Coordinates of N, CA and C in Angstrom, one line a residue:
Chain A
X157 N -109.9 58.3 -2.2 CA -109.1 58.3 -1.0 C -108.3 59.5 -0.9
X158 N -108.4 60.3 0.2 CA -107.7 61.5 0.4 C -106.2 61.2 0.5
X159 N -105.4 62.2 0.0 CA -103.9 62.0 0.0 C -103.4 62.6 1.3
X160 N -102.1 62.8 1.3 CA -101.4 63.4 2.5 C -101.7 64.9 2.5
X161 N -102.1 65.4 3.6 CA -102.4 66.8 3.8 C -101.4 67.4 4.7
X162 N -100.8 68.5 4.3 CA -99.9 69.3 5.1 C -100.4 70.7 5.3
X163 N -100.3 71.2 6.5 CA -100.7 72.5 6.8 C -99.7 73.2 7.7
X164 N -99.5 74.5 7.6 CA -99.9 75.3 6.4 C -99.1 75.1 5.2
X165 N -99.4 75.6 4.1 CA -98.6 75.5 2.9 C -97.4 76.4 2.9
X166 N -97.6 77.6 3.5 CA -96.5 78.6 3.5 C -96.5 79.2 4.9
X167 N -95.2 79.5 5.3 CA -95.0 80.1 6.6 C -93.8 81.1 6.5
X168 N -93.9 82.2 7.2 CA -92.8 83.1 7.3 C -92.6 83.3 8.8
X169 N -91.4 83.1 9.3 CA -91.1 83.2 10.7 C -89.8 84.0 10.8
X170 N -89.6 84.5 12.0 CA -88.4 85.3 12.3 C -87.4 84.4 13.1
X171 N -86.1 84.7 12.8 CA -85.1 84.0 13.6 C -85.4 83.9 15.1
X172 N -85.1 82.8 15.7 CA -85.4 82.7 17.1 C -86.7 82.2 17.5
X173 N -87.7 82.3 16.6 CA -89.0 81.8 16.9 C -89.1 80.3 16.7
X174 N -90.2 79.7 17.1 CA -90.4 78.3 16.8 C -91.6 78.1 15.9
X175 N -91.7 76.9 15.3 CA -92.8 76.7 14.4 C -93.2 75.2 14.5
X176 N -94.5 75.0 14.2 CA -95.1 73.7 14.2 C -95.8 73.4 12.9
X177 N -95.4 72.3 12.3 CA -96.0 71.9 11.0 C -96.9 70.7 11.3
X178 N -97.9 70.6 10.5 CA -98.8 69.5 10.7 C -99.0 68.6 9.4
X179 N -99.2 67.3 9.7 CA -99.4 66.4 8.6 C -100.4 65.3 8.9
X180 N -101.4 65.2 8.0 CA -102.4 64.1 8.1 C -102.1 63.1 7.1
X181 N -101.8 61.9 7.5 CA -101.5 60.8 6.5 C -102.7 60.3 5.8
X182 N -102.4 59.4 4.8 CA -103.5 58.7 4.1 C -104.2 57.8 5.1
X183 N -105.5 57.7 5.0 CA -106.2 56.9 6.0 C -105.7 55.4 6.0
X184 N -105.5 54.9 7.2 CA -105.0 53.6 7.3 C -103.5 53.5 7.4
X185 N -102.8 54.5 7.0 CA -101.3 54.5 7.0 C -100.9 54.9 8.5
X186 N -99.9 54.1 9.0 CA -99.5 54.3 10.3 C -98.1 54.9 10.4
X187 N -97.4 55.0 9.3 CA -96.1 55.5 9.3 C -96.1 56.9 8.7
X188 N -95.4 57.8 9.4 CA -95.3 59.2 8.9 C -93.8 59.6 9.0
X189 N -93.3 60.1 7.9 CA -91.9 60.5 7.8 C -91.8 62.0 7.5
X190 N -90.8 62.6 7.9 CA -90.6 64.0 7.5 C -89.2 64.2 6.8
X191 N -89.2 65.1 5.8 CA -88.0 65.3 5.0 C -87.9 66.8 4.9
X192 N -86.6 67.3 4.8 CA -86.3 68.7 4.5 C -85.7 68.7 3.1
X193 N -86.2 69.7 2.3 CA -85.7 69.8 0.9 C -85.2 71.2 0.8
X194 N -83.9 71.3 0.4 CA -83.3 72.6 0.2 C -82.5 72.5 -1.1
X195 N -82.2 73.6 -1.8 CA -81.5 73.5 -3.1 C -80.1 73.0 -2.9
X196 N -79.5 73.3 -1.7 CA -78.1 72.9 -1.5 C -77.9 71.5 -1.0
X197 N -78.8 71.0 -0.2 CA -78.7 69.7 0.4 C -79.6 68.6 -0.1
X198 N -80.5 69.1 -1.0 CA -81.5 68.1 -1.5 C -82.5 67.6 -0.5
X199 N -82.9 66.4 -0.6 CA -83.9 65.8 0.3 C -83.2 65.1 1.4
X200 N -83.5 65.5 2.6 CA -82.9 64.9 3.7 C -83.9 64.4 4.7
X201 N -83.7 63.2 5.2 CA -84.6 62.5 6.1 C -84.5 63.1 7.5
X202 N -85.6 63.5 8.1 CA -85.6 64.0 9.5 C -85.9 63.0 10.5
X203 N -87.1 62.4 10.4 CA -87.5 61.3 11.3 C -88.7 60.6 10.8
X204 N -88.9 59.4 11.4 CA -90.1 58.6 11.1 C -90.8 58.2 12.3
X205 N -92.1 58.2 12.3 CA -93.0 57.8 13.4 C -93.9 56.7 12.9
X206 N -94.1 55.7 13.8 CA -95.0 54.6 13.5 C -95.7 54.3 14.8
X207 N -97.1 54.3 14.8 CA -97.9 54.1 16.0 C -97.4 54.9 17.2
X208 N -97.2 56.1 17.0 CA -96.8 57.1 18.0 C -95.4 57.0 18.5
X209 N -94.6 56.1 17.9 CA -93.2 55.9 18.4 C -92.2 56.3 17.3
X210 N -91.2 57.1 17.6 CA -90.2 57.4 16.7 C -89.3 56.2 16.4
X211 N -89.3 55.7 15.2 CA -88.5 54.5 14.8 C -87.1 54.8 14.3
X212 N -87.0 56.0 13.7 CA -85.7 56.3 13.1 C -85.6 57.8 13.0
X213 N -84.3 58.3 13.1 CA -84.1 59.7 13.1 C -82.9 60.0 12.2
X214 N -82.9 61.1 11.5 CA -81.8 61.5 10.7 C -80.9 62.4 11.5
X215 N -79.9 63.0 10.8 CA -78.8 63.7 11.4 C -79.2 65.2 11.5
X216 N -80.1 65.5 12.3 CA -80.5 66.9 12.5 C -80.4 67.3 14.0
X217 N -80.1 68.6 14.3 CA -80.0 68.9 15.7 C -81.3 68.8 16.4
X218 N -81.1 68.8 17.8 CA -82.3 68.5 18.6 C -83.4 69.6 18.5
X219 N -83.1 70.7 17.8 CA -84.1 71.7 17.7 C -85.3 71.2 16.8
X220 N -85.0 70.2 16.1 CA -86.0 69.5 15.2 C -86.6 68.4 16.0
X221 N -87.9 68.4 16.2 CA -88.6 67.3 16.9 C -89.9 67.0 16.3
X222 N -90.5 65.9 16.7 CA -91.8 65.6 16.1 C -92.6 64.7 17.1
X223 N -93.8 64.5 16.7 CA -94.6 63.5 17.4 C -95.7 63.0 16.6
X224 N -96.3 61.9 17.0 CA -97.4 61.4 16.3 C -98.5 61.1 17.2
X225 N -99.7 61.3 16.8 CA -100.9 61.1 17.7 C -101.6 59.8 17.4
X226 N -102.5 59.4 18.2 CA -103.1 58.1 18.1 C -103.9 57.9 16.8
X227 N -104.3 59.0 16.1 CA -105.0 58.9 14.8 C -104.0 59.0 13.7
X228 N -102.7 58.9 14.0 CA -101.6 58.8 13.0 C -101.2 60.2 12.5
X229 N -101.9 61.2 12.8 CA -101.5 62.6 12.4 C -100.2 62.9 13.1
X230 N -99.4 63.7 12.4 CA -98.1 64.0 13.0 C -97.8 65.5 13.0
X231 N -97.0 65.9 13.9 CA -96.6 67.3 13.9 C -95.0 67.3 14.0
X232 N -94.5 68.3 13.4 CA -93.0 68.6 13.5 C -92.8 70.0 14.0
X233 N -91.9 70.1 14.9 CA -91.6 71.3 15.6 C -90.1 71.7 15.4
X234 N -89.9 73.0 15.1 CA -88.5 73.5 15.0 C -88.5 74.6 16.0
X235 N -87.5 74.6 16.9 CA -87.4 75.7 17.9 C -86.2 76.5 17.5
X236 N -86.1 77.7 18.0 CA -85.0 78.6 17.8 C -84.6 78.6 16.3
X237 N -85.5 79.1 15.5 CA -85.3 79.0 14.1 C -84.0 79.8 13.6
X238 N -83.4 79.2 12.6 CA -82.2 79.8 12.0 C -82.5 80.1 10.6
X239 N -81.8 81.0 10.0 CA -82.0 81.3 8.5 C -81.9 80.0 7.7
X240 N -80.9 79.2 8.1 CA -80.7 77.9 7.3 C -81.8 76.9 7.4
X241 N -82.8 77.2 8.2 CA -84.0 76.3 8.3 C -85.0 76.5 7.2
X242 N -84.8 77.6 6.5 CA -85.7 77.9 5.4 C -85.6 76.7 4.4
X243 N -86.7 76.2 4.1 CA -86.8 74.9 3.3 C -88.2 74.6 3.0
X244 N -88.4 73.6 2.1 CA -89.6 72.9 1.9 C -89.6 71.7 2.8
X245 N -90.6 71.6 3.7 CA -90.7 70.4 4.6 C -91.8 69.5 4.1
X246 N -91.4 68.3 3.8 CA -92.3 67.3 3.2 C -92.6 66.2 4.2
X247 N -93.9 65.8 4.2 CA -94.3 64.7 5.0 C -94.7 63.6 4.1
X248 N -94.3 62.4 4.5 CA -94.6 61.2 3.7 C -95.4 60.2 4.6
X249 N -96.3 59.5 3.9 CA -97.1 58.5 4.6 C -97.0 57.2 4.0
X250 N -96.9 56.1 4.7 CA -96.8 54.8 4.2 C -97.5 53.8 5.1
X251 N -97.7 52.6 4.5 CA -98.3 51.6 5.3 C -97.4 51.1 6.4
X252 N -96.1 51.4 6.2 CA -95.2 51.2 7.4 C -94.2 50.1 7.3
X253 N -94.4 49.1 6.4 CA -93.5 48.0 6.3 C -92.2 48.5 5.6
X254 N -91.0 48.0 6.0 CA -89.8 48.4 5.3 C -89.9 48.2 3.8
X255 N -89.4 49.1 3.1 CA -89.4 49.0 1.6 C -90.7 49.4 0.9
X256 N -91.7 49.8 1.7 CA -92.9 50.1 1.1 C -92.8 51.6 0.5
X257 N -93.7 51.9 -0.4 CA -93.6 53.2 -1.0 C -94.2 54.2 -0.1
X258 N -93.6 55.4 -0.2 CA -94.1 56.6 0.6 C -94.8 57.5 -0.3
X259 N -95.9 58.1 0.2 CA -96.7 59.0 -0.5 C -96.6 60.4 0.2
X260 N -96.3 61.4 -0.7 CA -95.9 62.7 -0.1 C -97.0 63.7 -0.2
X261 N -97.0 64.6 0.8 CA -97.9 65.8 0.7 C -97.2 66.8 -0.1
X262 N -97.9 68.0 -0.2 CA -97.4 69.1 -1.1 C -96.4 69.9 -0.4
X263 N -96.2 69.7 0.9 CA -95.1 70.3 1.6 C -95.5 71.7 2.2
X264 N -94.8 72.1 3.2 CA -94.9 73.4 3.8 C -93.6 74.2 3.5
X265 N -93.8 75.3 2.9 CA -92.6 76.1 2.5 C -92.4 77.1 3.7
X266 N -91.3 76.9 4.4 CA -90.9 77.7 5.6 C -89.8 78.7 5.1
X267 N -90.1 79.9 5.4 CA -89.1 81.0 5.2 C -88.8 81.6 6.5
X268 N -87.5 81.7 6.9 CA -87.0 82.3 8.1 C -86.3 83.6 7.7
X269 N -86.8 84.7 8.3 CA -86.2 86.0 8.0 C -85.5 86.6 9.2
Chain B
X287 N -73.4 53.8 4.4 CA -74.8 53.8 4.4 C -75.4 53.8 3.0
X288 N -76.7 53.8 2.9 CA -77.3 53.8 1.6 C -77.1 55.1 0.9
X289 N -77.0 55.0 -0.5 CA -76.9 56.2 -1.3 C -77.4 56.0 -2.7
X290 N -77.8 57.1 -3.3 CA -78.3 57.0 -4.7 C -77.6 58.1 -5.5
X291 N -77.1 57.7 -6.7 CA -76.4 58.6 -7.6 C -77.2 58.7 -8.9
X292 N -77.6 59.9 -9.3 CA -78.2 60.0 -10.5 C -77.6 61.1 -11.3
X293 N -77.8 61.1 -12.6 CA -77.1 62.0 -13.5 C -77.4 63.4 -13.2
X294 N -76.5 64.2 -13.4 CA -76.7 65.7 -13.2 C -77.6 66.2 -14.3
X295 N -78.3 67.2 -14.0 CA -79.1 67.9 -15.0 C -78.6 69.3 -15.2
X296 N -79.3 70.2 -15.8 CA -80.6 69.8 -16.4 C -80.5 69.1 -17.7
X297 N -81.5 68.4 -18.1 CA -81.6 67.7 -19.3 C -82.6 68.4 -20.2
X298 N -82.2 68.8 -21.4 CA -83.1 69.5 -22.3 C -83.3 68.6 -23.5
X299 N -84.6 68.4 -23.8 CA -85.0 67.5 -24.9 C -86.1 68.2 -25.7
X300 N -86.1 67.8 -27.0 CA -87.2 68.3 -27.8 C -88.4 67.3 -27.6
X301 N -89.6 67.8 -27.8 CA -90.8 66.9 -27.7 C -90.6 65.7 -28.6
X302 N -91.0 64.6 -28.1 CA -91.0 63.3 -28.8 C -89.6 62.6 -28.8
X303 N -88.6 63.2 -28.2 CA -87.3 62.6 -28.0 C -87.4 61.5 -27.0
X304 N -86.3 60.7 -27.1 CA -86.2 59.6 -26.1 C -85.4 60.0 -24.9
X305 N -85.9 59.6 -23.7 CA -85.4 60.0 -22.5 C -84.7 58.9 -21.7
X306 N -83.5 59.1 -21.2 CA -82.9 58.2 -20.3 C -82.3 59.1 -19.1
X307 N -82.6 58.7 -17.9 CA -82.0 59.3 -16.7 C -81.3 58.2 -16.0
X308 N -80.0 58.2 -15.8 CA -79.3 57.2 -15.2 C -79.4 57.3 -13.7
X309 N -79.4 56.1 -13.0 CA -79.5 56.0 -11.6 C -78.8 54.8 -11.1
X310 N -77.9 54.9 -10.2 CA -77.2 53.8 -9.5 C -77.4 53.9 -8.0
X311 N -77.3 52.8 -7.3 CA -77.5 52.9 -5.9 C -76.4 52.0 -5.2
X312 N -76.3 52.3 -3.9 CA -75.5 51.5 -3.0 C -76.4 51.3 -1.8
X313 N -76.5 50.0 -1.4 CA -77.4 49.7 -0.3 C -77.0 48.3 0.2
X314 N -77.3 48.1 1.5 CA -77.2 46.7 2.0 C -78.4 45.9 1.7
X315 N -78.2 44.7 1.2 CA -79.3 43.9 0.9 C -80.0 44.3 -0.4
X316 N -81.3 44.1 -0.5 CA -82.0 44.4 -1.8 C -83.1 45.3 -1.5
X317 N -82.9 46.6 -1.7 CA -83.9 47.6 -1.3 C -85.0 47.6 -2.4
X318 N -86.1 48.3 -2.0 CA -87.1 48.7 -3.0 C -86.6 50.0 -3.7
X319 N -86.9 50.1 -5.0 CA -86.4 51.2 -5.8 C -87.6 52.0 -6.3
X320 N -87.4 53.3 -6.4 CA -88.5 54.2 -6.8 C -88.0 55.3 -7.7
X321 N -88.9 55.8 -8.6 CA -88.7 57.1 -9.2 C -89.9 58.0 -8.8
X322 N -89.5 59.2 -8.3 CA -90.5 60.2 -7.9 C -90.3 61.4 -8.9
X323 N -91.4 62.1 -9.1 CA -91.4 63.3 -9.9 C -91.9 64.5 -9.1
X324 N -91.3 65.6 -9.3 CA -91.7 66.8 -8.6 C -92.0 67.9 -9.6
X325 N -93.2 68.4 -9.7 CA -93.5 69.6 -10.5 C -93.3 70.8 -9.7
X326 N -93.1 72.0 -10.4 CA -92.8 73.2 -9.7 C -93.9 73.5 -8.6
X327 N -93.4 73.8 -7.4 CA -94.3 74.2 -6.4 C -95.1 73.1 -5.7
X328 N -94.7 71.9 -6.1 CA -95.5 70.7 -5.6 C -94.6 69.8 -4.7
X329 N -95.3 68.8 -4.1 CA -94.5 67.8 -3.4 C -94.1 66.7 -4.4
X330 N -93.7 65.6 -3.9 CA -93.2 64.5 -4.7 C -94.4 63.5 -5.0
X331 N -94.4 63.1 -6.3 CA -95.4 62.1 -6.7 C -94.6 60.8 -7.1
X332 N -95.1 59.7 -6.6 CA -94.5 58.4 -6.9 C -94.8 58.1 -8.4
X333 N -93.8 57.9 -9.2 CA -93.9 57.7 -10.6 C -94.0 56.1 -10.9
X334 N -93.0 55.4 -10.3 CA -93.0 54.0 -10.5 C -92.1 53.3 -9.5
X335 N -92.3 52.0 -9.3 CA -91.5 51.3 -8.3 C -91.1 49.9 -8.8
X336 N -90.1 49.3 -8.1 CA -89.7 47.9 -8.3 C -89.2 47.4 -7.0
X337 N -89.6 46.2 -6.7 CA -89.2 45.7 -5.4 C -88.2 44.5 -5.4
X338 N -87.9 44.0 -6.5 CA -87.0 42.9 -6.6 C -86.2 42.9 -7.9
X339 N -85.2 42.2 -8.0 CA -84.3 42.1 -9.2 C -85.1 41.7 -10.4
X340 N -84.8 42.4 -11.5 CA -85.5 42.2 -12.8 C -86.9 42.7 -12.9
X341 N -87.4 43.2 -11.8 CA -88.8 43.8 -11.9 C -88.7 45.0 -12.8
X342 N -89.7 45.2 -13.6 CA -89.9 46.5 -14.3 C -91.0 47.3 -13.8
X343 N -90.7 48.5 -13.4 CA -91.8 49.4 -13.0 C -92.2 50.2 -14.2
X344 N -93.5 50.6 -14.3 CA -93.9 51.4 -15.5 C -95.1 52.2 -15.1
X345 N -95.2 53.4 -15.7 CA -96.3 54.3 -15.5 C -96.2 55.4 -16.4
X346 N -97.3 55.8 -17.0 CA -97.4 57.0 -17.9 C -96.4 57.0 -19.0
X347 N -96.0 55.8 -19.5 CA -95.0 55.7 -20.5 C -93.6 55.6 -20.0
X348 N -93.4 55.9 -18.8 CA -92.0 55.7 -18.2 C -91.8 54.3 -17.7
X349 N -90.5 53.9 -17.8 CA -90.2 52.5 -17.4 C -88.8 52.6 -16.7
X350 N -88.6 51.6 -15.8 CA -87.3 51.4 -15.2 C -87.2 50.0 -14.7
X351 N -86.0 49.4 -14.9 CA -85.8 48.0 -14.6 C -84.8 47.8 -13.5
X352 N -85.1 47.1 -12.5 CA -84.3 46.8 -11.3 C -83.1 45.9 -11.7
X353 N -81.9 46.4 -11.8 CA -80.8 45.6 -12.2 C -79.9 45.4 -11.1
X354 N -79.9 44.2 -10.5 CA -79.1 44.0 -9.3 C -77.6 43.9 -9.6
X355 N -77.3 43.3 -10.8 CA -75.9 43.1 -11.1 C -75.1 44.4 -11.4
X356 N -75.9 45.4 -11.8 CA -75.2 46.7 -12.0 C -75.7 47.7 -11.0
X357 N -76.5 47.3 -10.0 CA -77.1 48.2 -9.0 C -77.6 49.5 -9.7
X358 N -78.5 49.3 -10.7 CA -79.0 50.4 -11.4 C -80.5 50.4 -11.6
X359 N -81.1 51.5 -11.8 CA -82.5 51.7 -12.0 C -82.8 52.9 -12.9
X360 N -82.3 52.8 -14.1 CA -82.4 53.9 -15.1 C -83.8 54.1 -15.5
X361 N -84.2 55.4 -15.6 CA -85.5 55.8 -16.1 C -85.5 56.0 -17.6
X362 N -86.5 55.5 -18.3 CA -86.6 55.7 -19.7 C -88.1 56.1 -20.1
X363 N -88.1 56.8 -21.2 CA -89.4 57.1 -21.8 C -89.2 57.3 -23.3
X364 N -90.0 56.6 -24.1 CA -89.8 56.6 -25.5 C -90.0 57.9 -26.3
X365 N -91.0 58.7 -25.7 CA -91.4 60.0 -26.4 C -91.9 61.0 -25.4
X366 N -91.0 61.9 -25.1 CA -91.4 62.9 -24.0 C -92.3 64.0 -24.5
X367 N -93.1 64.5 -23.6 CA -94.0 65.6 -23.9 C -93.6 66.8 -23.1
X368 N -94.1 68.0 -23.5 CA -93.8 69.2 -22.7 C -94.2 69.0 -21.3
X369 N -95.3 68.4 -21.1 CA -95.9 68.2 -19.7 C -95.0 67.3 -18.8
X370 N -94.0 66.6 -19.4 CA -93.1 65.8 -18.6 C -92.0 66.7 -17.9
X371 N -92.0 67.9 -18.3 CA -91.0 68.8 -17.7 C -91.2 68.9 -16.2
X372 N -90.1 68.5 -15.4 CA -90.2 68.4 -14.0 C -88.8 67.9 -13.5
X373 N -88.7 67.8 -12.1 CA -87.5 67.2 -11.6 C -87.8 65.7 -11.2
X374 N -86.9 64.8 -11.5 CA -87.1 63.4 -11.3 C -86.1 62.9 -10.3
X375 N -86.6 62.2 -9.3 CA -85.7 61.7 -8.2 C -85.7 60.2 -8.2
X376 N -84.5 59.6 -8.2 CA -84.4 58.2 -8.0 C -84.3 58.0 -6.5
X377 N -84.8 56.9 -6.0 CA -84.8 56.7 -4.5 C -84.8 55.2 -4.2
X378 N -84.4 54.9 -3.0 CA -84.5 53.6 -2.5 C -85.0 53.5 -1.1
X379 N -85.5 52.4 -0.7 CA -86.0 52.2 0.7 C -85.6 50.8 1.1
X380 N -84.9 50.7 2.2 CA -84.4 49.3 2.6 C -85.6 48.5 3.0
X381 N -85.5 47.2 2.7 CA -86.5 46.2 3.0 C -86.3 45.5 4.3
X382 N -85.3 46.0 5.1 CA -85.0 45.4 6.4 C -84.7 46.6 7.3
X383 N -84.6 46.3 8.6 CA -84.3 47.4 9.5 C -85.4 47.8 10.4
X384 N -86.6 47.4 10.1 CA -87.7 47.7 11.0 C -88.2 49.1 11.0
X385 N -87.9 49.9 9.9 CA -88.4 51.2 9.8 C -88.6 51.6 8.4
X386 N -89.2 52.7 8.1 CA -89.5 53.2 6.8 C -88.6 54.4 6.5
X387 N -87.8 54.4 5.5 CA -86.9 55.6 5.2 C -86.6 55.5 3.8
X388 N -86.7 56.7 3.1 CA -86.4 56.8 1.7 C -85.1 57.6 1.6
X389 N -84.2 57.1 0.8 CA -82.9 57.8 0.5 C -83.0 58.3 -1.0
X390 N -82.8 59.5 -1.2 CA -83.0 60.1 -2.5 C -81.7 60.5 -3.2
X391 N -81.8 60.4 -4.5 CA -80.7 61.0 -5.3 C -80.9 62.6 -5.3
X392 N -80.0 63.3 -6.0 CA -80.0 64.7 -6.0 C -81.1 65.3 -6.9
X393 N -81.7 64.5 -7.8 CA -82.7 65.0 -8.7 C -82.1 65.4 -10.0
X394 N -82.9 65.1 -11.1 CA -82.5 65.6 -12.4 C -83.6 66.4 -13.0
X395 N -83.3 67.6 -13.3 CA -84.3 68.5 -13.9 C -84.4 68.2 -15.4
X396 N -85.7 67.9 -15.9 CA -85.9 67.7 -17.3 C -86.7 68.9 -17.8
X397 N -86.3 69.4 -18.9 CA -87.0 70.4 -19.6 C -87.3 69.9 -21.1
X398 N -88.5 69.9 -21.4 CA -88.9 69.5 -22.8 C -89.4 70.7 -23.5
X399 N -88.8 70.9 -24.7 CA -89.2 72.1 -25.5 C -90.0 71.7 -26.7
X400 N -91.0 72.5 -27.1 CA -91.9 72.1 -28.2 C -91.1 72.1 -29.5

């Protein structure tokens, strides 16, 4: 069974640009969550999608957005990039029930210069 | 809100030493509890889990017991190997609320020396 796939693995962008990250969950999983990992803030929850609907959202500015498609694949978009957006962005897939375990992809390393 | 507190690292141990990484949590109700491990340059891997009080999760020689009375989920391993060197995250996920969300501790870096 294939795991969670995130693309691309690495990205370098310039301040002010926008970026789109992609995540393909484990087959059959309908929940996709996104997390930001930085040395200073640790792992922070961005948002969760289930069956194309955002069910929960973390405390991030509106520049961070996401969506989920009917095949459960998800994309995350960050507009007007700032230097502080440099981070490892992790996608997690789960069967969707509260309290169920989340399986993570290898992440996308975003560097904003 | 929910939170997870785990011991500060880094933790440096000699091969075959006993490992304990402390973890306590604050949550409404009875969440599911997890330990994840992250190797350099990688994402998070689920190491073990427990879903109710007194459950013991175990995997690859690691164990943790869900202690409701002390709101703790300490990670232990009897004999660590160099290959166990990684960052370990304690985490919880609420079992109510109609959504899936994991709250993580700050992570504990483990270095095992030969």
